[in-house]
Amino acid sequence: MTEFIIISILIILFGGFLYWAYLPDYRRNPKEFWRTLIGMPIGMLLGGIGFRDLNEQIRKWAVGKKKENKTEK
């Protein structure tokens, strides 16, 4: 019974974290919200184990930033 209570509390805390952490992203751009929800934790995991370049590519994909062409005059 104690395990059930502990797991329930952890699930509630995790749900609260997701709500408060991702709510501003959802309000900013609801269409791209799933990219953020999927891409950011994967990017953090990859960055933590040493794949910084792949982390940067996933972050750009999740945020939706594209390369800007700079032309010199």
Coordinates of N, CA and C in Angstrom, one line a residue, residues 2-68:
T2 N 2.0 1.2 0.7 CA 2.9 2.4 0.8 C 3.5 2.7 -0.6
E3 N 3.8 1.6 -1.4 CA 4.4 1.8 -2.7 C 3.4 2.5 -3.6
F4 N 2.1 2.2 -3.5 CA 1.1 2.8 -4.3 C 1.0 4.3 -4.0
I5 N 1.0 4.7 -2.7 CA 1.0 6.1 -2.3 C 2.2 6.8 -2.8
I6 N 3.4 6.2 -2.7 CA 4.6 6.9 -3.2 C 4.6 7.1 -4.7
I7 N 4.1 6.0 -5.4 CA 4.1 6.1 -6.9 C 3.0 7.2 -7.3
S8 N 1.9 7.2 -6.6 CA 0.9 8.2 -6.9 C 1.4 9.6 -6.7
I9 N 2.1 9.9 -5.6 CA 2.6 11.2 -5.3 C 3.7 11.6 -6.4
L10 N 4.5 10.6 -6.8 CA 5.5 10.9 -7.9 C 4.8 11.2 -9.2
I11 N 3.7 10.5 -9.5 CA 3.0 10.8 -10.8 C 2.4 12.2 -10.7
I12 N 1.8 12.5 -9.6 CA 1.2 13.9 -9.4 C 2.3 15.0 -9.5
L13 N 3.4 14.8 -8.9 CA 4.5 15.8 -9.0 C 5.0 15.9 -10.5
F14 N 5.1 14.7 -11.1 CA 5.6 14.8 -12.5 C 4.6 15.5 -13.4
G15 N 3.3 15.2 -13.2 CA 2.2 15.9 -14.0 C 2.2 17.4 -13.7
G16 N 2.5 17.8 -12.5 CA 2.6 19.2 -12.1 C 3.8 19.9 -12.8
F17 N 4.9 19.1 -12.8 CA 6.1 19.7 -13.5 C 5.8 19.9 -15.0
L18 N 5.2 18.9 -15.6 CA 4.9 19.0 -17.1 C 3.9 20.2 -17.3
Y19 N 3.0 20.3 -16.5 CA 2.0 21.4 -16.6 C 2.7 22.8 -16.5
W20 N 3.5 23.0 -15.5 CA 4.1 24.3 -15.3 C 5.3 24.6 -16.2
A21 N 6.0 23.5 -16.6 CA 7.2 23.7 -17.4 C 6.8 23.9 -18.9
Y22 N 5.8 23.2 -19.4 CA 5.4 23.3 -20.8 C 4.3 24.2 -21.1
L23 N 3.5 24.7 -20.1 CA 2.4 25.6 -20.4 C 2.8 26.8 -21.2
P24 N 3.9 27.5 -20.9 CA 4.3 28.7 -21.7 C 4.6 28.4 -23.1
D25 N 5.2 27.2 -23.4 CA 5.5 26.8 -24.7 C 4.2 26.5 -25.5
Y26 N 3.2 25.9 -24.8 CA 1.9 25.6 -25.5 C 1.2 26.9 -25.8
R27 N 1.2 27.8 -24.9 CA 0.5 29.1 -25.2 C 1.2 29.9 -26.3
R28 N 2.5 29.8 -26.4 CA 3.2 30.5 -27.4 C 2.9 30.0 -28.8
N29 N 3.0 28.7 -28.9 CA 2.8 28.1 -30.2 C 2.2 26.6 -30.1
P30 N 0.8 26.5 -30.0 CA 0.2 25.2 -29.8 C 0.5 24.2 -30.9
K31 N 0.7 24.7 -32.2 CA 0.9 23.8 -33.3 C 2.3 23.1 -33.1
E32 N 3.3 23.7 -32.6 CA 4.6 23.2 -32.5 C 4.9 22.6 -31.1
F33 N 3.8 22.5 -30.3 CA 4.0 22.0 -28.9 C 4.5 20.6 -28.8
W34 N 4.1 19.7 -29.7 CA 4.5 18.3 -29.6 C 6.0 18.2 -29.9
R35 N 6.5 19.0 -30.8 CA 8.0 19.0 -31.1 C 8.7 19.4 -29.8
T36 N 8.2 20.3 -29.1 CA 8.9 20.7 -27.8 C 8.8 19.6 -26.8
L37 N 7.6 19.0 -26.7 CA 7.4 18.0 -25.7 C 8.3 16.8 -25.9
I38 N 8.5 16.4 -27.2 CA 9.3 15.3 -27.5 C 10.8 15.6 -27.6
G39 N 11.1 16.7 -28.3 CA 12.5 17.1 -28.6 C 13.3 17.5 -27.4
M40 N 12.8 18.3 -26.5 CA 13.6 18.8 -25.4 C 14.1 17.7 -24.5
P41 N 13.3 16.8 -24.0 CA 13.9 15.8 -23.1 C 14.9 14.9 -23.8
I42 N 14.7 14.6 -25.1 CA 15.7 13.8 -25.9 C 16.9 14.6 -26.0
G43 N 16.8 15.9 -26.3 CA 18.0 16.7 -26.5 C 18.8 16.8 -25.2
M44 N 18.1 16.9 -24.1 CA 18.8 17.0 -22.8 C 19.5 15.7 -22.5
L45 N 18.9 14.6 -22.8 CA 19.5 13.3 -22.6 C 20.8 13.1 -23.4
L46 N 20.7 13.5 -24.7 CA 21.8 13.4 -25.6 C 22.9 14.3 -25.2
G47 N 22.6 15.5 -24.8 CA 23.6 16.4 -24.3 C 24.3 15.9 -23.0
G48 N 23.5 15.2 -22.2 CA 24.1 14.7 -20.9 C 25.1 13.6 -21.2
I49 N 24.9 12.8 -22.2 CA 25.8 11.7 -22.5 C 26.9 12.0 -23.5
G50 N 26.9 13.3 -23.9 CA 28.1 13.7 -24.7 C 27.8 14.0 -26.2
F51 N 26.6 13.8 -26.7 CA 26.3 14.1 -28.1 C 25.8 15.6 -28.2
R52 N 26.7 16.5 -28.1 CA 26.3 17.9 -28.1 C 25.9 18.4 -29.4
D53 N 26.5 17.9 -30.5 CA 26.1 18.3 -31.8 C 24.7 17.8 -32.2
L54 N 24.4 16.6 -31.8 CA 23.1 16.0 -32.1 C 22.0 16.7 -31.2
N55 N 22.4 17.1 -30.0 CA 21.6 17.8 -29.1 C 21.2 19.2 -29.7
E56 N 22.2 19.8 -30.3 CA 21.9 21.1 -30.9 C 21.0 21.0 -32.1
Q57 N 21.1 20.0 -32.9 CA 20.3 19.8 -34.0 C 18.8 19.5 -33.6
I58 N 18.7 18.7 -32.5 CA 17.3 18.4 -32.0 C 16.7 19.6 -31.4
R59 N 17.5 20.4 -30.7 CA 17.0 21.7 -30.2 C 16.5 22.6 -31.2
K60 N 17.2 22.7 -32.3 CA 16.8 23.6 -33.4 C 15.5 23.0 -34.1
W61 N 15.4 21.7 -34.2 CA 14.2 21.1 -34.7 C 13.0 21.3 -33.8
A62 N 13.2 21.2 -32.5 CA 12.1 21.4 -31.5 C 11.7 22.8 -31.5
V63 N 12.6 23.7 -31.5 CA 12.2 25.1 -31.5 C 11.7 25.6 -32.8
G64 N 12.1 25.0 -33.9 CA 11.6 25.4 -35.2 C 12.5 26.4 -35.9
K65 N 13.7 26.6 -35.4 CA 14.6 27.6 -36.0 C 15.2 27.0 -37.2
K66 N 15.2 27.8 -38.3 CA 15.8 27.3 -39.5 C 17.1 28.2 -39.8
K67 N 17.9 27.7 -40.6 CA 19.1 28.5 -40.9 C 18.7 29.7 -41.8
E68 N 19.3 30.8 -41.4 CA 19.0 32.0 -42.1 C 20.2 32.2 -43.1

